PDB file of C-alpha atoms in Angstrom:
ATOM      1  CA  UNK A  19     116.830  89.092 135.070  1.00 27.00           C
ATOM      2  CA  UNK A  20     117.552  89.776 131.171  1.00 29.00           C
ATOM      3  CA  UNK A  21     120.958  90.930 130.346  1.00 33.00           C
ATOM      4  CA  UNK A  22     120.969  94.320 129.472  1.00 36.00           C
ATOM      5  CA  UNK A  23     123.425  94.137 126.138  1.00 30.00           C
ATOM      6  CA  UNK A  24     121.620  96.628 123.550  1.00 35.00           C
ATOM      7  CA  UNK A  25     119.475  99.364 122.714  1.00 39.00           C
ATOM      8  CA  UNK A  26     116.981 100.688 119.920  1.00 41.00           C
ATOM      9  CA  UNK A  27     116.453 104.005 118.454  1.00 40.00           C
ATOM     10  CA  UNK A  28     113.484 104.702 116.241  1.00 38.00           C
ATOM     11  CA  UNK A  29     112.149 107.410 114.215  1.00 32.00           C
ATOM     12  CA  UNK A  30     108.766 105.948 114.243  1.00 32.00           C
ATOM     13  CA  UNK A  31     106.063 106.290 111.901  1.00 25.00           C
ATOM     14  CA  UNK A  32     105.295 110.149 111.904  1.00 25.00           C
ATOM     15  CA  UNK A  33     108.969 110.679 112.737  1.00 28.00           C
ATOM     16  CA  UNK A  34     108.291 110.132 116.256  1.00 29.00           C
ATOM     17  CA  UNK A  35     111.886 109.893 117.789  1.00 32.00           C
ATOM     18  CA  UNK A  36     112.048 107.402 120.130  1.00 36.00           C
ATOM     19  CA  UNK A  37     114.489 104.882 122.337  1.00 35.00           C
ATOM     20  CA  UNK A  38     114.725 102.286 124.549  1.00 37.00           C
ATOM     21  CA  UNK A  39     117.235  99.050 125.248  1.00 52.00           C
ATOM     22  CA  UNK A  40     117.342  95.753 123.573  1.00 50.00           C
ATOM     23  CA  UNK A  41     118.759  92.616 124.220  1.00 50.00           C
ATOM     24  CA  UNK A  42     122.003  91.512 121.725  1.00 46.00           C
ATOM     25  CA  UNK A  43     122.901  87.824 121.865  1.00 44.00           C
ATOM     26  CA  UNK A  44     126.418  86.109 121.796  1.00 37.00           C
ATOM     27  CA  UNK A  45     125.895  85.334 118.017  1.00 37.00           C
ATOM     28  CA  UNK A  46     128.050  86.063 114.677  1.00 38.00           C
ATOM     29  CA  UNK A  47     128.009  89.008 112.786  1.00 42.00           C
ATOM     30  CA  UNK A  48     130.452  90.057 110.406  1.00 49.00           C
ATOM     31  CA  UNK A  49     130.601  93.033 108.756  1.00 54.00           C
ATOM     32  CA  UNK A  50     134.504  91.842 108.565  1.00 66.00           C
ATOM     33  CA  UNK A  51     134.897  94.902 111.423  1.00 84.00           C
ATOM     34  CA  UNK A  52     133.118  97.532 109.291  1.00 87.00           C
ATOM     35  CA  UNK A  53     130.634  97.806 111.661  1.00 90.00           C
ATOM     36  CA  UNK A  54     132.870  98.884 114.781  1.00 91.00           C
ATOM     37  CA  UNK A  55     135.124 101.152 112.300  1.00 93.00           C
ATOM     38  CA  UNK A  56     132.488 103.091 110.836  1.00 94.00           C
ATOM     39  CA  UNK A  57     131.020 103.723 114.768  1.00 95.00           C
ATOM     40  CA  UNK A  58     134.356 104.920 115.309  1.00 95.00           C
ATOM     41  CA  UNK A  59     134.368 107.178 112.581  1.00 96.00           C
ATOM     42  CA  UNK A  60     131.089 108.963 113.911  1.00 97.00           C
ATOM     43  CA  UNK A  61     132.205 109.055 117.323  1.00 97.00           C
ATOM     44  CA  UNK A  62     135.690 111.084 116.014  1.00 97.00           C
ATOM     45  CA  UNK A  63     133.222 113.157 114.018  1.00 97.00           C
ATOM     46  CA  UNK A  64     131.536 114.321 117.483  1.00 97.00           C
ATOM     47  CA  UNK A  65     134.614 114.649 119.141  1.00 97.00           C
ATOM     48  CA  UNK A  66     135.549 116.933 116.353  1.00 96.00           C
ATOM     49  CA  UNK A  67     132.240 118.801 116.197  1.00 95.00           C
ATOM     50  CA  UNK A  68     132.239 119.318 120.211  1.00 96.00           C
ATOM     51  CA  UNK A  69     135.918 119.935 120.319  1.00 97.00           C
ATOM     52  CA  UNK A  70     136.430 117.201 123.206  1.00 97.00           C
ATOM     53  CA  UNK A  71     140.067 116.172 123.850  1.00 97.00           C
ATOM     54  CA  UNK A  72     138.715 111.862 124.519  1.00 97.00           C
ATOM     55  CA  UNK A  73     135.087 110.608 124.873  1.00 96.00           C
ATOM     56  CA  UNK A  74     135.542 110.621 128.646  1.00 97.00           C
ATOM     57  CA  UNK A  75     135.795 114.880 128.352  1.00 98.00           C
ATOM     58  CA  UNK A  76     132.658 114.914 125.704  1.00 97.00           C
ATOM     59  CA  UNK A  77     130.324 112.643 127.708  1.00 97.00           C
ATOM     60  CA  UNK A  78     131.429 114.996 131.339  1.00 97.00           C
ATOM     61  CA  UNK A  79     131.567 118.079 128.907  1.00 97.00           C
ATOM     62  CA  UNK A  80     129.161 118.245 125.972  1.00 97.00           C
ATOM     63  CA  UNK A  81     126.923 115.282 126.402  1.00 96.00           C
ATOM     64  CA  UNK A  82     125.929 116.183 129.995  1.00 97.00           C
ATOM     65  CA  UNK A  83     125.257 119.849 128.826  1.00 97.00           C
ATOM     66  CA  UNK A  84     122.526 118.262 125.908  1.00 96.00           C
ATOM     67  CA  UNK A  85     120.874 115.782 128.501  1.00 96.00           C
ATOM     68  CA  UNK A  86     117.086 116.164 128.117  1.00 94.00           C
ATOM     69  CA  UNK A  87     117.776 117.749 125.213  1.00 93.00           C
ATOM     70  CA  UNK A  88     120.050 115.667 122.588  1.00 91.00           C
ATOM     71  CA  UNK A  89     122.639 113.677 124.771  1.00 94.00           C
ATOM     72  CA  UNK A  90     120.269 110.508 125.371  1.00 92.00           C
ATOM     73  CA  UNK A  91     120.336 108.323 122.275  1.00 89.00           C
ATOM     74  CA  UNK A  92     124.411 109.236 122.238  1.00 94.00           C
ATOM     75  CA  UNK A  93     124.521 108.077 125.980  1.00 93.00           C
ATOM     76  CA  UNK A  94     122.497 105.017 125.285  1.00 90.00           C
ATOM     77  CA  UNK A  95     124.827 104.254 122.660  1.00 92.00           C
ATOM     78  CA  UNK A  96     127.994 104.801 124.730  1.00 93.00           C
ATOM     79  CA  UNK A  97     126.745 103.004 127.408  1.00 89.00           C
ATOM     80  CA  UNK A  98     126.232  99.631 125.839  1.00 84.00           C
ATOM     81  CA  UNK A  99     129.059  99.437 123.340  1.00 87.00           C
ATOM     82  CA  UNK A 100     131.898  97.730 126.493  1.00 85.00           C
ATOM     83  CA  UNK A 101     133.611 101.424 127.135  1.00 90.00           C
ATOM     84  CA  UNK A 102     134.983 102.110 130.290  1.00 92.00           C
ATOM     85  CA  UNK A 103     133.173 106.082 130.941  1.00 95.00           C
ATOM     86  CA  UNK A 104     132.005 107.891 133.555  1.00 95.00           C
ATOM     87  CA  UNK A 105     128.488 109.092 133.250  1.00 95.00           C
ATOM     88  CA  UNK A 106     128.167 110.653 136.833  1.00 94.00           C
ATOM     89  CA  UNK A 107     128.062 113.963 135.192  1.00 96.00           C
ATOM     90  CA  UNK A 108     125.574 113.407 132.408  1.00 95.00           C
ATOM     91  CA  UNK A 109     123.274 111.029 135.101  1.00 93.00           C
ATOM     92  CA  UNK A 110     123.262 114.377 137.288  1.00 93.00           C
ATOM     93  CA  UNK A 111     122.653 116.830 134.788  1.00 95.00           C
ATOM     94  CA  UNK A 112     119.708 114.396 133.377  1.00 94.00           C
ATOM     95  CA  UNK A 113     118.182 114.654 136.717  1.00 91.00           C
ATOM     96  CA  UNK A 114     118.332 118.486 136.809  1.00 94.00           C
ATOM     97  CA  UNK A 115     116.868 118.440 133.824  1.00 95.00           C
ATOM     98  CA  UNK A 116     114.423 116.142 135.098  1.00 93.00           C
ATOM     99  CA  UNK A 117     113.685 118.337 137.688  1.00 92.00           C
ATOM    100  CA  UNK A 118     113.194 121.195 136.023  1.00 94.00           C
ATOM    101  CA  UNK A 119     110.748 120.186 133.018  1.00 93.00           C
ATOM    102  CA  UNK A 120     107.167 118.788 133.094  1.00 90.00           C
ATOM    103  CA  UNK A 121     107.777 115.188 131.167  1.00 88.00           C
ATOM    104  CA  UNK A 122     104.290 114.145 129.669  1.00 84.00           C
ATOM    105  CA  UNK A 123     103.658 110.804 127.677  1.00 85.00           C
ATOM    106  CA  UNK A 124     104.515 107.870 128.657  1.00 87.00           C
ATOM    107  CA  UNK A 125     106.623 106.707 126.026  1.00 87.00           C
ATOM    108  CA  UNK A 126     108.612 110.120 126.496  1.00 88.00           C
ATOM    109  CA  UNK A 127     109.037 108.929 130.223  1.00 88.00           C
ATOM    110  CA  UNK A 128     109.888 105.219 129.178  1.00 89.00           C
ATOM    111  CA  UNK A 129     112.463 107.187 126.797  1.00 88.00           C
ATOM    112  CA  UNK A 130     114.369 109.004 129.891  1.00 91.00           C
ATOM    113  CA  UNK A 131     113.908 105.803 132.093  1.00 91.00           C
ATOM    114  CA  UNK A 132     115.499 103.630 129.793  1.00 91.00           C
ATOM    115  CA  UNK A 133     118.501 105.969 128.953  1.00 90.00           C
ATOM    116  CA  UNK A 134     119.063 105.937 133.013  1.00 91.00           C
ATOM    117  CA  UNK A 135     119.338 102.489 132.761  1.00 90.00           C
ATOM    118  CA  UNK A 136     121.590 102.478 130.293  1.00 88.00           C
ATOM    119  CA  UNK A 137     123.961 104.544 132.339  1.00 89.00           C
ATOM    120  CA  UNK A 138     123.829 102.088 135.078  1.00 84.00           C
ATOM    121  CA  UNK A 139     120.980 103.899 137.013  1.00 78.00           C
ATOM    122  CA  UNK A 140     118.788 100.867 136.997  1.00 70.00           C
ATOM    123  CA  UNK A 141     117.654 102.129 140.927  1.00 70.00           C
ATOM    124  CA  UNK A 142     116.123 105.070 140.194  1.00 83.00           C
ATOM    125  CA  UNK A 143     112.940 106.808 141.436  1.00 86.00           C
ATOM    126  CA  UNK A 144     112.521 108.252 138.005  1.00 89.00           C
ATOM    127  CA  UNK A 145     112.792 104.940 136.216  1.00 89.00           C
ATOM    128  CA  UNK A 146     110.316 103.441 138.913  1.00 87.00           C
ATOM    129  CA  UNK A 147     107.973 106.637 138.565  1.00 88.00           C
ATOM    130  CA  UNK A 148     107.875 105.604 134.747  1.00 87.00           C
ATOM    131  CA  UNK A 149     107.566 102.191 135.140  1.00 86.00           C
ATOM    132  CA  UNK A 150     103.924 102.716 137.331  1.00 86.00           C
ATOM    133  CA  UNK A 151     102.554 103.761 133.995  1.00 84.00           C
ATOM    134  CA  UNK A 152     104.037 101.978 131.208  1.00 86.00           C
ATOM    135  CA  UNK A 153     102.259  99.945 129.111  1.00 81.00           C
ATOM    136  CA  UNK A 154      98.754 101.484 129.948  1.00 74.00           C
ATOM    137  CA  UNK A 155      97.959 103.107 126.916  1.00 73.00           C
ATOM    138  CA  UNK A 156      97.737  99.701 125.085  1.00 73.00           C
ATOM    139  CA  UNK A 157      99.300 100.913 121.956  1.00 85.00           C
ATOM    140  CA  UNK A 158     102.026  99.580 119.814  1.00 93.00           C
ATOM    141  CA  UNK A 159     104.356 101.985 120.835  1.00 92.00           C
ATOM    142  CA  UNK A 160     103.626 102.143 124.466  1.00 90.00           C
ATOM    143  CA  UNK A 161     103.389  98.278 124.555  1.00 93.00           C
ATOM    144  CA  UNK A 162     106.941  97.988 123.003  1.00 95.00           C
ATOM    145  CA  UNK A 163     108.706 100.958 125.563  1.00 92.00           C
ATOM    146  CA  UNK A 164     107.225  99.125 128.569  1.00 92.00           C
ATOM    147  CA  UNK A 165     108.294  95.538 126.920  1.00 95.00           C
ATOM    148  CA  UNK A 166     111.715  96.975 126.756  1.00 93.00           C
ATOM    149  CA  UNK A 167     111.329  98.295 130.534  1.00 92.00           C
ATOM    150  CA  UNK A 168     110.587  94.867 131.834  1.00 93.00           C
ATOM    151  CA  UNK A 169     113.151  92.928 129.457  1.00 92.00           C
ATOM    152  CA  UNK A 170     115.578  94.926 131.720  1.00 90.00           C
ATOM    153  CA  UNK A 171     114.096  93.650 135.074  1.00 88.00           C
ATOM    154  CA  UNK A 172     111.999  96.857 135.797  1.00 89.00           C
ATOM    155  CA  UNK A 173     108.004  96.010 137.308  1.00 88.00           C
ATOM    156  CA  UNK A 174     105.622  97.582 135.055  1.00 88.00           C
ATOM    157  CA  UNK A 175     101.951  98.463 135.425  1.00 86.00           C
ATOM    158  CA  UNK A 176     101.137  95.819 132.834  1.00 89.00           C
ATOM    159  CA  UNK A 177     102.692  91.941 133.066  1.00 91.00           C
ATOM    160  CA  UNK A 178     105.366  91.384 131.039  1.00 94.00           C
ATOM    161  CA  UNK A 179     103.389  88.108 129.297  1.00 95.00           C
ATOM    162  CA  UNK A 180     100.227  90.719 128.854  1.00 94.00           C
ATOM    163  CA  UNK A 181     102.440  93.201 127.222  1.00 95.00           C
ATOM    164  CA  UNK A 182     103.921  90.183 124.818  1.00 97.00           C
ATOM    165  CA  UNK A 183     100.277  88.908 123.899  1.00 96.00           C
ATOM    166  CA  UNK A 184      99.201  92.807 122.949  1.00 95.00           C
ATOM    167  CA  UNK A 185     102.087  92.722 120.441  1.00 97.00           C
ATOM    168  CA  UNK A 186     101.290  89.118 119.070  1.00 97.00           C
ATOM    169  CA  UNK A 187      97.810  90.312 118.815  1.00 96.00           C
ATOM    170  CA  UNK A 188      98.893  93.627 117.000  1.00 96.00           C
ATOM    171  CA  UNK A 189     101.051  91.554 114.200  1.00 98.00           C
ATOM    172  CA  UNK A 190      99.183  92.643 110.761  1.00 98.00           C
ATOM    173  CA  UNK A 191      98.710  90.144 107.719  1.00 98.00           C
ATOM    174  CA  UNK A 192     101.830  90.815 106.297  1.00 98.00           C
ATOM    175  CA  UNK A 193     103.895  89.825 109.444  1.00 98.00           C
ATOM    176  CA  UNK A 194     104.551  93.515 110.354  1.00 98.00           C
ATOM    177  CA  UNK A 195     103.479  96.206 113.036  1.00 98.00           C
ATOM    178  CA  UNK A 196     102.834  99.854 112.518  1.00 97.00           C
ATOM    179  CA  UNK A 197     100.858 102.757 114.395  1.00 94.00           C
ATOM    180  CA  UNK A 198      97.992 102.408 112.214  1.00 92.00           C
ATOM    181  CA  UNK A 199      96.517 100.974 109.657  1.00 93.00           C
ATOM    182  CA  UNK A 200      96.715  97.543 108.313  1.00 92.00           C
ATOM    183  CA  UNK A 201     100.011  96.897 106.337  1.00 96.00           C
ATOM    184  CA  UNK A 202     103.554  96.888 107.658  1.00 97.00           C
ATOM    185  CA  UNK A 203     105.884 100.038 108.921  1.00 97.00           C
ATOM    186  CA  UNK A 204     109.648  99.164 108.685  1.00 97.00           C
ATOM    187  CA  UNK A 205     110.633 101.197 111.937  1.00 97.00           C
ATOM    188  CA  UNK A 206     107.466 100.131 113.959  1.00 97.00           C
ATOM    189  CA  UNK A 207     108.318  96.108 112.665  1.00 98.00           C
ATOM    190  CA  UNK A 208     112.322  96.274 113.324  1.00 98.00           C
ATOM    191  CA  UNK A 209     111.124  97.813 117.419  1.00 96.00           C
ATOM    192  CA  UNK A 210     108.595  95.243 118.177  1.00 98.00           C
ATOM    193  CA  UNK A 211     110.931  92.174 117.040  1.00 98.00           C
ATOM    194  CA  UNK A 212     113.778  93.973 119.033  1.00 96.00           C
ATOM    195  CA  UNK A 213     111.225  94.017 121.979  1.00 96.00           C
ATOM    196  CA  UNK A 214     110.288  90.574 121.465  1.00 98.00           C
ATOM    197  CA  UNK A 215     113.849  88.934 120.676  1.00 96.00           C
ATOM    198  CA  UNK A 216     114.465  87.458 124.381  1.00 95.00           C
ATOM    199  CA  UNK A 217     111.434  85.858 123.830  1.00 97.00           C
ATOM    200  CA  UNK A 218     111.489  83.256 121.419  1.00 96.00           C
ATOM    201  CA  UNK A 219     111.583  80.331 123.696  1.00 95.00           C
ATOM    202  CA  UNK A 220     107.399  80.637 123.679  1.00 96.00           C
ATOM    203  CA  UNK A 221     106.636  79.331 120.587  1.00 97.00           C
ATOM    204  CA  UNK A 222     104.207  81.979 119.779  1.00 98.00           C
ATOM    205  CA  UNK A 223     106.718  84.836 119.927  1.00 98.00           C
ATOM    206  CA  UNK A 224     109.300  82.579 117.390  1.00 98.00           C
ATOM    207  CA  UNK A 225     106.531  82.392 115.022  1.00 98.00           C
ATOM    208  CA  UNK A 226     105.424  85.818 114.805  1.00 98.00           C
ATOM    209  CA  UNK A 227     109.577  86.766 114.887  1.00 98.00           C
ATOM    210  CA  UNK A 228     110.248  84.473 111.782  1.00 98.00           C
ATOM    211  CA  UNK A 229     107.138  86.177 109.856  1.00 98.00           C
ATOM    212  CA  UNK A 230     108.198  89.503 111.034  1.00 98.00           C
ATOM    213  CA  UNK A 231     111.768  88.691 109.646  1.00 98.00           C
ATOM    214  CA  UNK A 232     110.030  87.771 106.795  1.00 98.00           C
ATOM    215  CA  UNK A 233     108.325  90.945 105.903  1.00 98.00           C
ATOM    216  CA  UNK A 234     111.410  93.021 106.685  1.00 98.00           C
ATOM    217  CA  UNK A 235     113.316  90.960 104.209  1.00 98.00           C
ATOM    218  CA  UNK A 236     110.283  91.943 102.221  1.00 98.00           C
ATOM    219  CA  UNK A 237     110.499  95.509 102.740  1.00 98.00           C
ATOM    220  CA  UNK A 238     114.282  95.879 101.561  1.00 98.00           C
ATOM    221  CA  UNK A 239     115.469  98.052  98.992  1.00 97.00           C
ATOM    222  CA  UNK A 240     117.570  97.211  95.910  1.00 96.00           C
ATOM    223  CA  UNK A 241     120.272  99.103  97.230  1.00 96.00           C
ATOM    224  CA  UNK A 242     120.307  97.472 100.937  1.00 97.00           C
ATOM    225  CA  UNK A 243     118.371 100.254 102.761  1.00 98.00           C
ATOM    226  CA  UNK A 244     114.664 100.657 103.798  1.00 98.00           C
ATOM    227  CA  UNK A 245     112.177 103.191 103.933  1.00 97.00           C
ATOM    228  CA  UNK A 246     109.274 104.291 105.713  1.00 93.00           C
ATOM    229  CA  UNK A 247     106.403 106.170 104.835  1.00 91.00           C
ATOM    230  CA  UNK A 248     107.791 105.862 101.329  1.00 92.00           C
ATOM    231  CA  UNK A 249     111.089 107.637 101.858  1.00 95.00           C
ATOM    232  CA  UNK A 250     114.374 105.626 101.963  1.00 97.00           C
ATOM    233  CA  UNK A 251     116.538 106.725 104.645  1.00 98.00           C
ATOM    234  CA  UNK A 252     118.987 106.417 107.335  1.00 98.00           C
ATOM    235  CA  UNK A 253     117.015 105.784 110.243  1.00 97.00           C
ATOM    236  CA  UNK A 254     114.723 102.785 108.854  1.00 98.00           C
ATOM    237  CA  UNK A 255     117.543 101.053 107.909  1.00 98.00           C
ATOM    238  CA  UNK A 256     119.617 101.425 110.722  1.00 97.00           C
ATOM    239  CA  UNK A 257     116.055 100.058 112.877  1.00 96.00           C
ATOM    240  CA  UNK A 258     116.671  96.717 110.621  1.00 97.00           C
ATOM    241  CA  UNK A 259     120.295  96.438 111.504  1.00 96.00           C
ATOM    242  CA  UNK A 260     119.317  96.560 115.419  1.00 95.00           C
ATOM    243  CA  UNK A 261     116.419  94.036 114.980  1.00 96.00           C
ATOM    244  CA  UNK A 262     118.447  91.817 113.130  1.00 95.00           C
ATOM    245  CA  UNK A 263     121.360  91.888 115.630  1.00 93.00           C
ATOM    246  CA  UNK A 264     119.067  91.189 118.836  1.00 93.00           C
ATOM    247  CA  UNK A 265     117.888  88.529 116.848  1.00 95.00           C
ATOM    248  CA  UNK A 266     121.524  86.946 116.300  1.00 92.00           C
ATOM    249  CA  UNK A 267     121.039  87.091 112.805  1.00 93.00           C
ATOM    250  CA  UNK A 268     124.038  88.703 110.727  1.00 91.00           C
ATOM    251  CA  UNK A 269     122.658  91.886 108.871  1.00 90.00           C
ATOM    252  CA  UNK A 270     125.418  92.066 106.598  1.00 88.00           C
ATOM    253  CA  UNK A 271     125.566  88.557 105.399  1.00 88.00           C
ATOM    254  CA  UNK A 272     122.215  86.910 105.719  1.00 94.00           C
ATOM    255  CA  UNK A 273     120.760  85.982 102.180  1.00 96.00           C
ATOM    256  CA  UNK A 274     117.473  87.054 102.646  1.00 97.00           C
ATOM    257  CA  UNK A 275     118.679  90.567 103.473  1.00 97.00           C
ATOM    258  CA  UNK A 276     121.269  90.717 100.587  1.00 96.00           C
ATOM    259  CA  UNK A 277     119.623  92.430  97.307  1.00 93.00           C
ATOM    260  CA  UNK A 278     121.877  92.666  94.498  1.00 92.00           C
ATOM    261  CA  UNK A 279     124.788  92.375  96.534  1.00 94.00           C
ATOM    262  CA  UNK A 280     123.973  94.740  98.518  1.00 95.00           C
ATOM    263  CA  UNK A 281     123.235  94.028 102.836  1.00 95.00           C
ATOM    264  CA  UNK A 282     121.910  96.517 104.966  1.00 96.00           C
ATOM    265  CA  UNK A 283     125.270  97.897 106.254  1.00 94.00           C
ATOM    266  CA  UNK A 284     125.552  98.871 102.695  1.00 95.00           C
ATOM    267  CA  UNK A 285     122.467 100.327 102.729  1.00 97.00           C
ATOM    268  CA  UNK A 286     123.281 102.306 105.840  1.00 97.00           C
ATOM    269  CA  UNK A 287     126.625 103.795 103.756  1.00 95.00           C
ATOM    270  CA  UNK A 288     124.324 105.440 101.287  1.00 96.00           C
ATOM    271  CA  UNK A 289     123.881 108.097 103.812  1.00 98.00           C
ATOM    272  CA  UNK A 290     127.176 108.347 105.167  1.00 97.00           C
ATOM    273  CA  UNK A 291     128.849 111.724 104.653  1.00 96.00           C
ATOM    274  CA  UNK A 292     132.475 112.738 104.527  1.00 92.00           C
ATOM    275  CA  UNK A 293     133.650 113.349 107.900  1.00 92.00           C
ATOM    276  CA  UNK A 294     131.681 110.708 109.764  1.00 95.00           C
ATOM    277  CA  UNK A 295     128.042 112.003 109.859  1.00 97.00           C
ATOM    278  CA  UNK A 296     124.888 110.775 108.229  1.00 98.00           C
ATOM    279  CA  UNK A 297     122.312 112.226 106.314  1.00 98.00           C
ATOM    280  CA  UNK A 298     118.382 111.160 106.760  1.00 98.00           C
ATOM    281  CA  UNK A 299     118.045 111.056 103.165  1.00 97.00           C
ATOM    282  CA  UNK A 300     120.507 110.207 100.055  1.00 96.00           C
ATOM    283  CA  UNK A 301     122.391 113.379  99.393  1.00 94.00           C
ATOM    284  CA  UNK A 302     120.983 115.358 102.134  1.00 97.00           C
ATOM    285  CA  UNK A 303     122.844 117.566 104.863  1.00 97.00           C
ATOM    286  CA  UNK A 304     124.572 116.036 108.001  1.00 97.00           C
ATOM    287  CA  UNK A 305     121.222 115.177 110.497  1.00 96.00           C
ATOM    288  CA  UNK A 306     122.030 114.214 114.286  1.00 95.00           C
ATOM    289  CA  UNK A 307     118.982 111.805 114.482  1.00 95.00           C
ATOM    290  CA  UNK A 308     120.174 109.612 111.395  1.00 97.00           C
ATOM    291  CA  UNK A 309     123.420 109.679 112.872  1.00 97.00           C
ATOM    292  CA  UNK A 310     122.972 108.502 115.971  1.00 96.00           C
ATOM    293  CA  UNK A 311     120.824 106.150 115.325  1.00 96.00           C
ATOM    294  CA  UNK A 312     123.748 104.573 112.432  1.00 97.00           C
ATOM    295  CA  UNK A 313     125.712 104.887 115.430  1.00 97.00           C
ATOM    296  CA  UNK A 314     122.788 102.694 117.823  1.00 95.00           C
ATOM    297  CA  UNK A 315     123.098 100.092 115.085  1.00 96.00           C
ATOM    298  CA  UNK A 316     126.886  99.610 114.325  1.00 95.00           C
ATOM    299  CA  UNK A 317     127.687  99.355 118.281  1.00 92.00           C
ATOM    300  CA  UNK A 318     124.468  96.753 118.358  1.00 90.00           C
ATOM    301  CA  UNK A 319     126.029  94.466 115.128  1.00 88.00           C
ATOM    302  CA  UNK A 320     129.727  95.195 116.719  1.00 82.00           C
ATOM    303  CA  UNK A 321     128.449  94.172 120.584  1.00 73.00           C
ATOM    304  CA  UNK A 322     127.324  90.907 118.492  1.00 64.00           C
ATOM    305  CA  UNK A 323     130.702  90.403 116.329  1.00 56.00           C
ATOM    306  CA  UNK A 324     132.313  89.996 119.834  1.00 55.00           C
TER     307      UNK A 324
END
């Protein structure tokens, strides 16, 4: 079983929010502690916003209250942050929510299953039910989510080897991946790399990953950030940080990802607002999806640094 030490959340292609878990190796990612400091700033912002006394109060209160609707991304981030937190209230609330809602769509089911895994609920009926169809659709996102499940020890409808082979077959000539077309999308490329990260002992996977990393480097903007569908945004930048961290590449100093002296961390900071929240686009208002994806990226990078 692969060690569960990471995650990914993506705002993929048509602004479809998605999340899963990916490994983060014990590589040397520096950032001079800035990643962890910025992550703490986001959590302080969320505590102030909710009025919670501390993180445990937030998890058992506001986070549990938003289970099934707004909390999964934060639960994943906290579950993988190394903090000693009791997620029982959130877990119970999410189960109540799932029992009262019909969850349609394979990727959506996988997202909830991965949220449960992130808070320690590996042996769970909903996880098993989601896995029974995971990977069955055959598209890139279906395959990515199913591979993340198998990476975390869950047996899925499609065999892990088949999932890997499918992703390799979907790589474009430019080295990236996307939901459609023949040119790489930043978010989808980053997500695929996160799923493939633990399989680089396979020479074909290693070669595909190398091409994918080169593709991401070619997509970086002069300010250090990234874009999707022609729009520079925090979420795409966060996805690249998570992908690089999962591959053991320092996103804060690797020469391939420094543009005019700006790193992906500098790029992400372009969307940071006073008080700790993040905007989707530079100069925009606080956006919950951008904020939680920034948190996930910063936590992933911080885990690498430890």
